[in-house]
Tab-separated table of C-alpha atoms in Angstrom:
chain	number	residue	atom	x	y	z
K	522	UNK	CA	9.046	39.896	-28.493
K	523	UNK	CA	7.589	36.175	-27.589
K	524	UNK	CA	6.814	34.585	-30.672
K	525	UNK	CA	5.500	31.747	-28.776
K	526	UNK	CA	1.110	31.139	-29.655
K	527	UNK	CA	-0.778	31.274	-27.175
K	528	UNK	CA	-2.155	28.055	-27.543
K	529	UNK	CA	1.680	26.598	-26.954
K	530	UNK	CA	3.351	25.601	-23.316
K	531	UNK	CA	6.849	26.039	-23.308
K	532	UNK	CA	8.874	22.355	-22.570
K	533	UNK	CA	10.544	23.985	-19.316
K	534	UNK	CA	6.950	25.104	-17.562
K	535	UNK	CA	5.063	21.399	-18.944
K	536	UNK	CA	8.267	20.292	-16.885
K	537	UNK	CA	7.423	22.187	-13.885
K	538	UNK	CA	3.538	21.496	-13.953
K	539	UNK	CA	4.367	17.716	-13.875
K	540	UNK	CA	3.763	15.876	-10.731
K	541	UNK	CA	5.987	13.909	-9.233
K	542	UNK	CA	4.718	10.909	-7.145
K	543	UNK	CA	6.331	10.540	-3.076
K	544	UNK	CA	5.834	8.364	-0.216
K	545	UNK	CA	3.402	10.584	1.772
K	546	UNK	CA	4.393	7.985	4.867
K	547	UNK	CA	7.832	9.314	5.242
K	548	UNK	CA	8.837	12.197	6.428
K	549	UNK	CA	12.797	13.256	7.383
K	550	UNK	CA	14.584	14.181	10.834
K	551	UNK	CA	17.797	16.150	11.821
K	552	UNK	CA	18.073	15.217	15.584
K	553	UNK	CA	19.816	11.314	15.711
K	554	UNK	CA	22.418	9.280	16.318
K	555	UNK	CA	25.758	8.217	14.517
K	556	UNK	CA	27.285	5.140	15.499
K	557	UNK	CA	30.356	7.413	16.527
K	558	UNK	CA	28.291	9.707	18.478
K	559	UNK	CA	27.263	8.852	22.520
K	560	UNK	CA	23.600	10.482	22.033
K	561	UNK	CA	21.058	12.522	19.904
K	562	UNK	CA	22.174	15.619	18.656
K	563	UNK	CA	21.487	17.689	15.286
K	564	UNK	CA	22.690	17.002	12.214
K	565	UNK	CA	22.408	19.164	8.675
K	566	UNK	CA	22.181	15.680	6.266
K	567	UNK	CA	18.709	14.663	7.109
K	568	UNK	CA	17.572	10.579	7.495
K	569	UNK	CA	14.456	9.414	6.225
K	570	UNK	CA	11.797	7.527	8.616
K	571	UNK	CA	10.306	4.760	6.306
K	572	UNK	CA	9.544	2.747	8.768
K	573	UNK	CA	7.442	2.677	11.113
K	574	UNK	CA	5.731	0.091	14.791
K	575	UNK	CA	3.491	-2.488	14.323
K	576	UNK	CA	-0.112	-1.128	15.246
K	577	UNK	CA	-1.645	-4.028	14.692
K	578	UNK	CA	0.041	-5.973	17.427
K	579	UNK	CA	-0.475	-6.161	21.082
K	580	UNK	CA	1.702	-3.473	22.978
K	581	UNK	CA	2.340	-6.081	25.264
K	582	UNK	CA	3.736	-9.055	22.562
K	583	UNK	CA	7.262	-9.982	21.277
K	584	UNK	CA	5.645	-8.909	17.838
K	585	UNK	CA	5.341	-5.193	18.974
K	586	UNK	CA	9.429	-4.567	19.651
K	587	UNK	CA	10.285	-7.252	17.197
K	588	UNK	CA	8.535	-6.135	13.685
K	589	UNK	CA	8.472	-2.929	11.559
K	590	UNK	CA	5.818	-1.768	9.552
K	591	UNK	CA	6.618	-0.222	5.690
K	592	UNK	CA	3.392	2.105	4.377
K	593	UNK	CA	2.946	1.496	0.709
K	594	UNK	CA	0.487	4.996	-0.059
K	595	UNK	CA	-2.711	4.893	-1.647
K	596	UNK	CA	-2.223	6.687	-5.595
K	597	UNK	CA	-5.776	9.187	-5.413
K	598	UNK	CA	-5.810	9.256	-9.853
K	599	UNK	CA	-8.783	9.199	-11.551
K	600	UNK	CA	-9.267	5.063	-10.509
K	601	UNK	CA	-7.793	6.349	-6.816
K	602	UNK	CA	-11.087	7.976	-6.412
K	603	UNK	CA	-13.429	5.310	-7.508
K	604	UNK	CA	-11.865	2.478	-6.005
K	605	UNK	CA	-8.502	2.226	-3.292
K	606	UNK	CA	-5.775	1.830	-5.475
K	607	UNK	CA	-1.700	1.405	-4.294
K	608	UNK	CA	1.406	2.534	-5.776
K	609	UNK	CA	3.247	-0.228	-8.032
K	610	UNK	CA	6.934	1.429	-6.882
K	611	UNK	CA	8.602	-0.118	-3.911
K	612	UNK	CA	9.334	2.547	-1.882
K	613	UNK	CA	12.470	4.453	-2.573
K	614	UNK	CA	11.726	4.330	-6.648
K	615	UNK	CA	9.222	7.304	-7.062
K	616	UNK	CA	9.187	9.875	-9.658
K	617	UNK	CA	10.048	11.928	-6.082
K	618	UNK	CA	11.867	9.376	-3.924
K	619	UNK	CA	15.164	11.519	-1.421
K	620	UNK	CA	18.584	9.637	-3.515
K	621	UNK	CA	21.600	9.055	-1.142
K	622	UNK	CA	24.240	10.262	-3.349
K	623	UNK	CA	26.424	8.638	-0.711
K	624	UNK	CA	24.936	5.241	-1.860
K	625	UNK	CA	26.305	3.709	-5.069
K	626	UNK	CA	22.689	1.679	-5.089
K	627	UNK	CA	19.053	3.539	-4.573
K	628	UNK	CA	17.998	0.471	-4.742
K	629	UNK	CA	19.293	-1.135	-1.482
K	630	UNK	CA	18.470	0.001	2.511
K	631	UNK	CA	21.762	1.817	3.639
K	632	UNK	CA	21.239	2.160	7.413
K	633	UNK	CA	23.323	5.576	9.020
K	634	UNK	CA	21.963	6.700	12.197
K	635	UNK	CA	19.383	5.206	15.243
K	636	UNK	CA	16.746	7.807	16.024
K	637	UNK	CA	14.160	5.883	19.025
K	638	UNK	CA	16.071	2.564	19.166
K	639	UNK	CA	16.054	1.462	15.515
K	640	UNK	CA	18.197	2.536	12.386
K	641	UNK	CA	17.092	4.812	9.293
K	642	UNK	CA	18.795	5.803	5.882
K	643	UNK	CA	19.355	9.002	4.396
K	644	UNK	CA	16.776	7.827	1.892
K	645	UNK	CA	13.860	6.463	0.810
K	646	UNK	CA	14.267	3.245	0.182
K	647	UNK	CA	12.993	1.215	2.972
K	648	UNK	CA	14.303	-1.803	5.048
K	649	UNK	CA	11.223	-4.045	2.395
K	650	UNK	CA	13.967	-3.776	0.043
K	651	UNK	CA	16.266	-6.439	1.745
K	652	UNK	CA	12.598	-8.909	1.094
K	653	UNK	CA	11.627	-7.999	-1.938
K	654	UNK	CA	12.813	-7.105	-5.340
K	655	UNK	CA	10.478	-4.250	-7.610
K	656	UNK	CA	8.883	-6.856	-9.845
K	657	UNK	CA	7.885	-9.109	-6.711
K	658	UNK	CA	6.394	-6.312	-5.219
K	659	UNK	CA	4.315	-5.197	-8.042
K	660	UNK	CA	3.148	-8.492	-8.237
K	661	UNK	CA	1.677	-8.632	-5.347
K	662	UNK	CA	0.539	-4.945	-5.397
K	663	UNK	CA	-1.129	-5.329	-8.840
K	664	UNK	CA	-2.779	-8.644	-7.423
K	665	UNK	CA	-4.219	-6.935	-4.634
K	666	UNK	CA	-5.290	-3.866	-6.920
K	667	UNK	CA	-6.629	-5.726	-9.238
K	668	UNK	CA	-9.176	-7.699	-6.404
K	669	UNK	CA	-9.863	-4.090	-4.756
K	670	UNK	CA	-11.163	-2.375	-8.428
K	671	UNK	CA	-13.457	-5.562	-8.521
K	672	UNK	CA	-14.997	-5.497	-5.152
K	673	UNK	CA	-15.057	-1.087	-5.190
K	674	UNK	CA	-15.951	-0.103	-8.705
K	675	UNK	CA	-18.626	2.134	-8.272
K	676	UNK	CA	-19.763	1.048	-12.101
K	677	UNK	CA	-19.284	-2.625	-12.767
K	678	UNK	CA	-21.379	-4.766	-13.885
K	679	UNK	CA	-21.780	-6.983	-10.752
K	680	UNK	CA	-22.273	-3.725	-8.219
K	681	UNK	CA	-24.816	-2.269	-10.491
K	682	UNK	CA	-26.891	-5.558	-10.338
K	683	UNK	CA	-26.280	-6.518	-6.175
K	684	UNK	CA	-27.445	-1.969	-6.177
K	685	UNK	CA	-30.910	-3.228	-8.378
K	686	UNK	CA	-31.507	-6.299	-6.630
K	687	UNK	CA	-30.934	-4.471	-3.383
K	688	UNK	CA	-33.270	-1.551	-4.226
K	689	UNK	CA	-36.282	-3.985	-5.319
K	690	UNK	CA	-35.651	-5.924	-2.336
K	691	UNK	CA	-35.604	-3.010	0.330
K	692	UNK	CA	-32.112	-4.117	0.962
K	693	UNK	CA	-32.897	-7.542	1.909
K	694	UNK	CA	-31.380	-9.163	-0.962
K	695	UNK	CA	-27.980	-10.044	0.780
K	696	UNK	CA	-29.375	-10.539	4.272
K	697	UNK	CA	-31.288	-13.558	2.448
K	698	UNK	CA	-29.142	-15.006	0.098
K	699	UNK	CA	-25.929	-14.427	2.014
K	700	UNK	CA	-27.213	-17.162	5.228
K	701	UNK	CA	-28.784	-19.508	2.179
K	702	UNK	CA	-25.504	-19.611	0.764
K	703	UNK	CA	-24.044	-21.060	3.746
K	704	UNK	CA	-26.613	-23.496	4.442
K	705	UNK	CA	-26.723	-24.953	1.021
K	706	UNK	CA	-22.965	-24.832	0.217
K	707	UNK	CA	-20.873	-24.939	-2.770
K	708	UNK	CA	-22.801	-26.275	-6.029
K	709	UNK	CA	-25.851	-24.820	-6.171
K	710	UNK	CA	-27.850	-22.049	-7.575
K	711	UNK	CA	-27.630	-19.904	-4.981
K	712	UNK	CA	-23.955	-20.865	-3.972
K	713	UNK	CA	-22.918	-19.431	-7.310
K	714	UNK	CA	-24.635	-16.634	-7.350
K	715	UNK	CA	-23.999	-15.223	-4.207
K	716	UNK	CA	-20.108	-15.775	-5.128
K	717	UNK	CA	-20.460	-14.077	-8.205
K	718	UNK	CA	-22.646	-11.536	-7.671
K	719	UNK	CA	-21.783	-9.894	-4.264
K	720	UNK	CA	-18.994	-6.859	-3.413
K	721	UNK	CA	-18.600	-8.860	0.297
K	722	UNK	CA	-17.557	-12.055	-1.474
K	723	UNK	CA	-15.141	-10.170	-3.661
K	724	UNK	CA	-13.497	-8.484	-0.634
K	725	UNK	CA	-13.303	-11.595	0.995
K	726	UNK	CA	-11.161	-12.727	-2.433
K	727	UNK	CA	-8.878	-10.028	-1.632
K	728	UNK	CA	-8.224	-11.082	1.972
K	729	UNK	CA	-7.541	-15.029	0.468
K	730	UNK	CA	-5.139	-13.593	-1.508
K	731	UNK	CA	-3.206	-11.338	1.127
K	732	UNK	CA	-3.374	-14.807	3.336
K	733	UNK	CA	-2.027	-16.652	-0.185
K	734	UNK	CA	0.695	-14.110	-0.360
K	735	UNK	CA	1.654	-14.674	3.113
K	736	UNK	CA	2.033	-18.536	2.911
K	737	UNK	CA	4.701	-18.037	0.120
K	738	UNK	CA	6.307	-14.743	2.803
K	739	UNK	CA	6.828	-16.658	5.770
K	740	UNK	CA	10.130	-18.100	5.170
K	741	UNK	CA	11.794	-14.752	4.568
K	742	UNK	CA	10.448	-13.306	7.499
K	743	UNK	CA	7.930	-10.567	6.428
K	744	UNK	CA	4.231	-10.427	5.562
K	745	UNK	CA	1.708	-8.440	4.078
K	746	UNK	CA	-1.320	-6.722	5.897
K	747	UNK	CA	-4.592	-6.271	4.767
K	748	UNK	CA	-5.567	-3.289	3.655
K	749	UNK	CA	-8.801	-3.515	5.347
K	750	UNK	CA	-6.946	-3.022	8.508
K	751	UNK	CA	-5.821	0.306	7.596
K	752	UNK	CA	-9.019	1.233	6.076
K	753	UNK	CA	-8.145	1.359	2.816
K	754	UNK	CA	-5.528	3.866	3.226
K	755	UNK	CA	-2.319	2.104	2.605
K	756	UNK	CA	-0.901	-1.354	2.065
K	757	UNK	CA	1.213	-2.415	4.907
K	758	UNK	CA	4.159	-5.037	5.116
K	759	UNK	CA	5.240	-6.267	8.324
K	760	UNK	CA	9.319	-7.559	8.416
């Protein structure tokens, strides 16, 4: 006879219901070429596609063929419904990431097979692990998330004040304040008012942050792509 109280959930059932996060941009394939083969063939062991062609450059440029994109997924939790928030876990470190049993370290990208003239591994670890540590990656994305929240949080004080001003001025507030702010420059009340209270300026701070990060990463051969260019569906790194 089952003696468990109706209001109690067994530990095993709790584990089964817990959702595990993974990078939904990645996918696996079984047809590829390993170094000992002359051409593609079907394999039981899959490889994981963790990096992609660069869609942010013109197709006829050298950069298109020399760079790859690693996409960091957006997190759709209770906060993610209010403003864009992105995973702070280095790709391959997520709870449901695919691990490579042949690789003693899950934290390093290990290419094993060729597909469409690019090399991939059999785990969720991407080439980004060759450029950034877990800590560095987390700090960068946390900075993006913080600025995204400031700009997009629906019920933040700044956004509510801006909305009220727009309503009372029949949506002329932004059209009037922004040109005045640019004309008078820094140091006056109107300019300060625009900088502090407008969501557009907060979005510009996010763009400035991306440029600042890229200035530090240039020497490593990797850069972050502004989430605005992906419609805030992901944060992309080019390497």
